[in-house]
Amino acid sequence: DGGITQSPKYLFRKEGQNVTLSCEQNLNHDAMYWYRQDPGQGLRLIYYSQIVNDFQKGDIAEGYSVSREKKESFPLTVTSAQKNPTAFYLCASSISTGNLNEQFFGPGTRLTVL
Amino acid sequence: AQSVAQPEDQVNVAEGNPLTVKCTYSVSGNPYLFWYVQYPNRGLQFLLKYITGDNLVKGSYGFEAEFNKSQTSFHLKKPSALVSDSALYFCAVRGLTGGGNKLTFGTGTQLKVEL
């Protein structure tokens, strides 16, 4: 998990609340990603960013928003529009968007909706 | 569209025996293939990748994977399993479709190594 931090480790949210998950990297990577992990479904891409001030929707972007104001930071907001937000959220980064580069993952945030 | 299949939800192996975790893929053009491992409540750790060249790729912790283009497979292997290898393993693929560095992951295979 080195080089990528996610906070908090556990997060509890009441229905109807927006919450923001933090992701910071000190690897000087251009590209950053957010994934959602549910049991038996693997990882699904929510949003990704290839460079500062630019980001694209992934496969399951509805109910989520992101920003990329700084190279090292890529926060994810889970909005009240997300119907089933309880999941394990993983942030990742890679040197660039080239196909040869592996992604490095943070330790994850487990979000539970009460 | 690209996809990955990991046909086994769980693989059980005795310590000291060889292990194989299966992965097949579908992608347009040349595939770029990756294996990651996840321990409970942790992020994913990179094990190895195939980009081009030798079909047998060696990675971290004694793991290796064999790329087979005709069978569109990229099975993960280790000659002698350890109890500490017990974890969730993900295969991932990226092709040349679309922009960015988007990986498509399989659903994961739980490896259990027993004494």
mmCIF file of C-alpha atoms in Angstrom:
data_model
loop_
_atom_site.group_PDB
_atom_site.id
_atom_site.type_symbol
_atom_site.label_atom_id
_atom_site.label_comp_id
_atom_site.label_asym_id
_atom_site.label_seq_id
_atom_site.Cartn_x
_atom_site.Cartn_y
_atom_site.Cartn_z
ATOM 1 C CA ASP A 1 0.000 0.000 0.000
ATOM 2 C CA GLY A 2 3.035 2.300 0.220
ATOM 3 C CA GLY A 3 2.729 5.779 -1.239
ATOM 4 C CA ILE A 4 -1.060 5.932 -1.327
ATOM 5 C CA THR A 5 -3.112 6.799 1.726
ATOM 6 C CA GLN A 6 -6.857 6.638 2.121
ATOM 7 C CA SER A 7 -8.872 8.024 4.983
ATOM 8 C CA PRO A 8 -10.821 7.203 6.943
ATOM 9 C CA LYS A 9 -10.385 3.425 7.155
ATOM 10 C CA TYR A 10 -14.002 2.992 8.250
ATOM 11 C CA LEU A 11 -16.854 5.394 7.559
ATOM 12 C CA PHE A 12 -20.456 5.291 8.610
ATOM 13 C CA ARG A 13 -23.099 7.341 6.871
ATOM 14 C CA LYS A 14 -26.743 7.942 7.470
ATOM 15 C CA GLU A 15 -29.069 7.701 4.521
ATOM 16 C CA GLY A 16 -29.383 10.997 2.668
ATOM 17 C CA GLN A 17 -25.927 12.245 3.616
ATOM 18 C CA ASN A 18 -23.064 12.979 1.273
ATOM 19 C CA VAL A 19 -19.645 11.732 2.365
ATOM 20 C CA THR A 20 -16.175 12.353 0.964
ATOM 21 C CA LEU A 21 -13.416 9.740 0.888
ATOM 22 C CA SER A 22 -9.859 10.984 0.814
ATOM 23 C CA CYS A 23 -7.076 9.642 -1.410
ATOM 24 C CA GLU A 24 -3.551 11.055 -1.406
ATOM 25 C CA GLN A 25 -0.447 9.794 -3.210
ATOM 26 C CA ASN A 26 3.183 10.844 -2.944
ATOM 27 C CA LEU A 27 4.396 8.770 -5.906
ATOM 28 C CA ASN A 28 4.239 11.673 -8.370
ATOM 29 C CA HIS A 29 1.825 9.653 -10.494
ATOM 30 C CA ASP A 30 -0.223 11.395 -13.152
ATOM 31 C CA ALA A 31 -3.163 8.970 -13.210
ATOM 32 C CA MET A 32 -5.509 8.147 -10.340
ATOM 33 C CA TYR A 33 -8.534 5.865 -10.055
ATOM 34 C CA TRP A 34 -11.434 4.995 -7.796
ATOM 35 C CA TYR A 35 -12.836 1.466 -7.609
ATOM 36 C CA ARG A 36 -15.674 -0.078 -5.694
ATOM 37 C CA GLN A 37 -15.363 -3.637 -4.408
ATOM 38 C CA ASP A 38 -18.354 -5.778 -3.515
ATOM 39 C CA PRO A 39 -18.190 -9.440 -2.488
ATOM 40 C CA GLY A 40 -18.129 -11.739 -5.492
ATOM 41 C CA GLN A 41 -18.043 -8.888 -8.008
ATOM 42 C CA GLY A 42 -14.405 -7.954 -8.142
ATOM 43 C CA LEU A 43 -13.471 -4.326 -8.657
ATOM 44 C CA ARG A 44 -15.530 -1.893 -10.683
ATOM 45 C CA LEU A 45 -14.200 1.436 -11.905
ATOM 46 C CA ILE A 46 -16.056 4.535 -10.667
ATOM 47 C CA TYR A 47 -13.950 7.427 -11.984
ATOM 48 C CA TYR A 48 -10.434 7.967 -13.213
ATOM 49 C CA SER A 49 -8.217 10.962 -13.837
ATOM 50 C CA GLN A 50 -5.359 11.079 -16.299
ATOM 51 C CA ILE A 51 -4.097 14.502 -15.285
ATOM 52 C CA VAL A 52 -4.855 17.408 -12.970
ATOM 53 C CA ASN A 53 -8.190 19.143 -13.598
ATOM 54 C CA ASP A 54 -9.391 16.294 -15.806
ATOM 55 C CA PHE A 55 -11.396 13.168 -14.999
ATOM 56 C CA GLN A 56 -13.652 10.668 -16.765
ATOM 57 C CA LYS A 57 -16.509 8.451 -15.710
ATOM 58 C CA GLY A 58 -15.857 4.785 -15.280
ATOM 59 C CA ASP A 59 -18.369 1.963 -15.452
ATOM 60 C CA ILE A 60 -20.444 2.878 -12.384
ATOM 61 C CA ALA A 61 -20.183 6.665 -11.948
ATOM 62 C CA GLU A 62 -23.827 7.358 -11.090
ATOM 63 C CA GLY A 63 -24.202 8.750 -7.570
ATOM 64 C CA TYR A 64 -20.516 9.633 -7.263
ATOM 65 C CA SER A 65 -18.443 12.750 -7.937
ATOM 66 C CA VAL A 66 -14.717 13.516 -7.932
ATOM 67 C CA SER A 67 -12.296 16.392 -8.270
ATOM 68 C CA ARG A 68 -8.615 16.580 -9.216
ATOM 69 C CA GLU A 69 -7.357 19.993 -8.206
ATOM 70 C CA LYS A 70 -3.935 18.725 -7.199
ATOM 71 C CA LYS A 71 -1.765 15.998 -8.665
ATOM 72 C CA GLU A 72 -1.480 14.173 -5.363
ATOM 73 C CA SER A 73 -5.158 14.235 -4.358
ATOM 74 C CA PHE A 74 -8.277 12.615 -5.839
ATOM 75 C CA PRO A 75 -11.208 12.758 -3.372
ATOM 76 C CA LEU A 76 -14.398 10.811 -4.022
ATOM 77 C CA THR A 77 -17.802 12.050 -2.864
ATOM 78 C CA VAL A 78 -20.542 9.497 -2.406
ATOM 79 C CA THR A 79 -23.784 11.404 -2.808
ATOM 80 C CA SER A 80 -27.254 10.633 -1.532
ATOM 81 C CA ALA A 81 -28.136 9.665 -5.104
ATOM 82 C CA GLN A 82 -26.047 6.494 -4.806
ATOM 83 C CA LYS A 83 -28.649 3.831 -4.088
ATOM 84 C CA ASN A 84 -26.435 1.203 -2.504
ATOM 85 C CA PRO A 85 -23.236 2.836 -1.249
ATOM 86 C CA THR A 86 -22.188 0.247 1.324
ATOM 87 C CA ALA A 87 -18.950 -1.186 -0.083
ATOM 88 C CA PHE A 88 -15.169 -1.219 0.123
ATOM 89 C CA TYR A 89 -13.659 1.680 -1.845
ATOM 90 C CA LEU A 90 -10.160 1.489 -3.295
ATOM 91 C CA CYS A 91 -8.079 4.300 -4.710
ATOM 92 C CA ALA A 92 -5.199 3.597 -7.083
ATOM 93 C CA SER A 93 -2.603 5.476 -9.079
ATOM 94 C CA SER A 94 -0.216 4.811 -11.947
ATOM 95 C CA ILE A 95 2.714 6.660 -13.449
ATOM 96 C CA SER A 96 0.745 7.581 -16.534
ATOM 97 C CA THR A 97 -2.089 6.346 -18.631
ATOM 98 C CA GLY A 98 0.145 4.132 -20.734
ATOM 99 C CA ASN A 99 -0.952 0.533 -20.998
ATOM 100 C CA LEU A 100 2.304 -0.842 -19.618
ATOM 101 C CA ASN A 101 2.034 0.647 -16.171
ATOM 102 C CA GLU A 102 0.663 -1.242 -13.228
ATOM 103 C CA GLN A 103 -1.611 0.467 -10.759
ATOM 104 C CA PHE A 104 -0.721 0.883 -7.105
ATOM 105 C CA PHE A 105 -3.520 0.662 -4.581
ATOM 106 C CA GLY A 106 -4.273 2.315 -1.286
ATOM 107 C CA PRO A 107 -5.476 0.388 1.793
ATOM 108 C CA GLY A 108 -9.146 1.146 1.157
ATOM 109 C CA THR A 109 -12.095 2.729 2.963
ATOM 110 C CA ARG A 110 -15.026 0.642 4.119
ATOM 111 C CA LEU A 111 -18.234 2.650 3.891
ATOM 112 C CA THR A 112 -21.350 1.505 5.704
ATOM 113 C CA VAL A 113 -24.736 3.165 5.380
ATOM 114 C CA LEU A 114 -26.761 2.958 8.559
ATOM 115 C CA ALA B 1 -15.291 -4.661 -24.687
ATOM 116 C CA GLN B 2 -12.648 -6.417 -22.628
ATOM 117 C CA SER B 3 -13.405 -9.019 -19.990
ATOM 118 C CA VAL B 4 -11.733 -11.406 -17.584
ATOM 119 C CA ALA B 5 -12.996 -14.705 -16.229
ATOM 120 C CA GLN B 6 -11.733 -16.432 -13.110
ATOM 121 C CA PRO B 7 -13.694 -19.681 -13.191
ATOM 122 C CA GLU B 8 -12.935 -20.782 -9.625
ATOM 123 C CA ASP B 9 -14.299 -18.894 -6.648
ATOM 124 C CA GLN B 10 -11.981 -20.820 -4.339
ATOM 125 C CA VAL B 11 -8.901 -22.994 -4.696
ATOM 126 C CA ASN B 12 -7.688 -25.229 -1.872
ATOM 127 C CA VAL B 13 -4.102 -26.466 -1.806
ATOM 128 C CA ALA B 14 -1.941 -28.270 0.728
ATOM 129 C CA GLU B 15 1.205 -26.463 1.805
ATOM 130 C CA GLY B 16 4.187 -27.533 -0.271
ATOM 131 C CA ASN B 17 2.066 -28.532 -3.252
ATOM 132 C CA PRO B 18 2.019 -26.556 -6.500
ATOM 133 C CA LEU B 19 -0.843 -24.130 -6.998
ATOM 134 C CA THR B 20 -2.625 -22.780 -10.050
ATOM 135 C CA VAL B 21 -5.180 -19.986 -10.161
ATOM 136 C CA LYS B 22 -6.904 -19.780 -13.524
ATOM 137 C CA CYS B 23 -7.650 -16.728 -15.643
ATOM 138 C CA THR B 24 -8.968 -16.317 -19.166
ATOM 139 C CA TYR B 25 -9.474 -13.051 -20.983
ATOM 140 C CA SER B 26 -11.128 -11.415 -23.947
ATOM 141 C CA VAL B 27 -9.736 -8.238 -25.478
ATOM 142 C CA SER B 28 -9.288 -6.521 -28.821
ATOM 143 C CA GLY B 29 -5.719 -6.492 -29.990
ATOM 144 C CA ASN B 30 -2.744 -7.364 -27.844
ATOM 145 C CA PRO B 31 -3.568 -7.968 -24.189
ATOM 146 C CA TYR B 32 -1.774 -6.500 -21.229
ATOM 147 C CA LEU B 33 -2.347 -8.813 -18.275
ATOM 148 C CA PHE B 34 -1.850 -8.370 -14.549
ATOM 149 C CA TRP B 35 -2.163 -10.355 -11.341
ATOM 150 C CA TYR B 36 -2.871 -8.748 -7.973
ATOM 151 C CA VAL B 37 -3.252 -10.188 -4.478
ATOM 152 C CA GLN B 38 -5.461 -8.867 -1.682
ATOM 153 C CA TYR B 39 -5.208 -9.732 2.001
ATOM 154 C CA PRO B 40 -8.270 -9.167 4.225
ATOM 155 C CA ASN B 41 -9.335 -5.527 4.556
ATOM 156 C CA ARG B 42 -6.314 -4.344 2.579
ATOM 157 C CA GLY B 43 -5.683 -2.855 -0.822
ATOM 158 C CA LEU B 44 -4.437 -4.832 -3.790
ATOM 159 C CA GLN B 45 -0.745 -5.613 -4.216
ATOM 160 C CA PHE B 46 0.783 -6.008 -7.654
ATOM 161 C CA LEU B 47 2.296 -9.461 -8.322
ATOM 162 C CA LEU B 48 3.279 -9.534 -11.985
ATOM 163 C CA LYS B 49 2.367 -8.446 -15.479
ATOM 164 C CA TYR B 50 2.626 -9.634 -19.065
ATOM 165 C CA ILE B 51 3.256 -7.009 -21.713
ATOM 166 C CA THR B 52 5.174 -8.799 -24.427
ATOM 167 C CA GLY B 53 8.014 -11.262 -24.892
ATOM 168 C CA ASP B 54 8.545 -14.442 -22.890
ATOM 169 C CA ASN B 55 5.273 -16.235 -22.194
ATOM 170 C CA LEU B 56 6.410 -17.184 -18.690
ATOM 171 C CA VAL B 57 6.429 -14.172 -16.415
ATOM 172 C CA LYS B 58 8.036 -14.239 -12.982
ATOM 173 C CA GLY B 59 6.794 -11.984 -10.214
ATOM 174 C CA SER B 60 6.856 -11.336 -6.496
ATOM 175 C CA TYR B 61 6.873 -13.938 -3.709
ATOM 176 C CA GLY B 62 7.802 -16.809 -6.043
ATOM 177 C CA PHE B 63 4.721 -16.490 -8.227
ATOM 178 C CA GLU B 64 4.784 -16.836 -11.980
ATOM 179 C CA ALA B 65 2.201 -16.776 -14.728
ATOM 180 C CA GLU B 66 2.025 -18.333 -18.150
ATOM 181 C CA PHE B 67 0.554 -16.425 -21.065
ATOM 182 C CA ASN B 68 -1.130 -18.618 -23.662
ATOM 183 C CA LYS B 69 -2.390 -16.648 -26.623
ATOM 184 C CA SER B 70 -4.189 -19.524 -28.351
ATOM 185 C CA GLN B 71 -6.149 -20.355 -25.202
ATOM 186 C CA THR B 72 -6.467 -16.667 -24.146
ATOM 187 C CA SER B 73 -5.296 -17.636 -20.685
ATOM 188 C CA PHE B 74 -2.956 -16.218 -18.087
ATOM 189 C CA HIS B 75 -2.863 -18.703 -15.214
ATOM 190 C CA LEU B 76 -1.042 -17.853 -12.000
ATOM 191 C CA LYS B 77 1.268 -20.533 -10.614
ATOM 192 C CA LYS B 78 3.609 -21.262 -7.770
ATOM 193 C CA PRO B 79 5.715 -24.429 -7.442
ATOM 194 C CA SER B 80 5.295 -24.781 -3.668
ATOM 195 C CA ALA B 81 2.447 -23.114 -1.803
ATOM 196 C CA LEU B 82 2.771 -21.521 1.627
ATOM 197 C CA VAL B 83 0.060 -20.964 4.218
ATOM 198 C CA SER B 84 0.893 -17.251 3.979
ATOM 199 C CA ASP B 85 -0.158 -17.319 0.304
ATOM 200 C CA SER B 86 -3.775 -17.625 1.429
ATOM 201 C CA ALA B 87 -5.496 -14.530 0.051
ATOM 202 C CA LEU B 88 -7.801 -13.255 -2.679
ATOM 203 C CA TYR B 89 -6.232 -13.150 -6.151
ATOM 204 C CA PHE B 90 -7.376 -10.955 -9.014
ATOM 205 C CA CYS B 91 -6.540 -11.184 -12.675
ATOM 206 C CA ALA B 92 -6.885 -8.002 -14.757
ATOM 207 C CA VAL B 93 -6.606 -7.108 -18.420
ATOM 208 C CA ARG B 94 -6.169 -3.973 -20.432
ATOM 209 C CA GLY B 95 -6.337 -3.729 -24.183
ATOM 210 C CA LEU B 96 -6.006 -0.908 -26.633
ATOM 211 C CA THR B 97 -9.619 0.174 -26.518
ATOM 212 C CA GLY B 98 -10.603 3.566 -25.249
ATOM 213 C CA GLY B 99 -8.458 6.073 -23.474
ATOM 214 C CA GLY B 100 -6.697 6.090 -20.207
ATOM 215 C CA ASN B 101 -5.309 3.202 -18.287
ATOM 216 C CA LYS B 102 -8.492 1.280 -17.568
ATOM 217 C CA LEU B 103 -8.136 -2.166 -16.097
ATOM 218 C CA THR B 104 -10.889 -4.752 -16.161
ATOM 219 C CA PHE B 105 -10.742 -7.114 -13.198
ATOM 220 C CA GLY B 106 -11.989 -10.628 -12.734
ATOM 221 C CA THR B 107 -14.220 -11.491 -9.800
ATOM 222 C CA GLY B 108 -11.346 -12.920 -7.797
ATOM 223 C CA THR B 109 -10.285 -16.372 -6.598
ATOM 224 C CA GLN B 110 -9.897 -17.123 -2.913
ATOM 225 C CA LEU B 111 -6.789 -19.240 -2.358
ATOM 226 C CA LYS B 112 -6.648 -21.304 0.798
ATOM 227 C CA VAL B 113 -3.416 -23.097 1.630
ATOM 228 C CA GLU B 114 -3.712 -25.628 4.424
ATOM 229 C CA LEU B 115 -1.124 -27.434 6.507
#
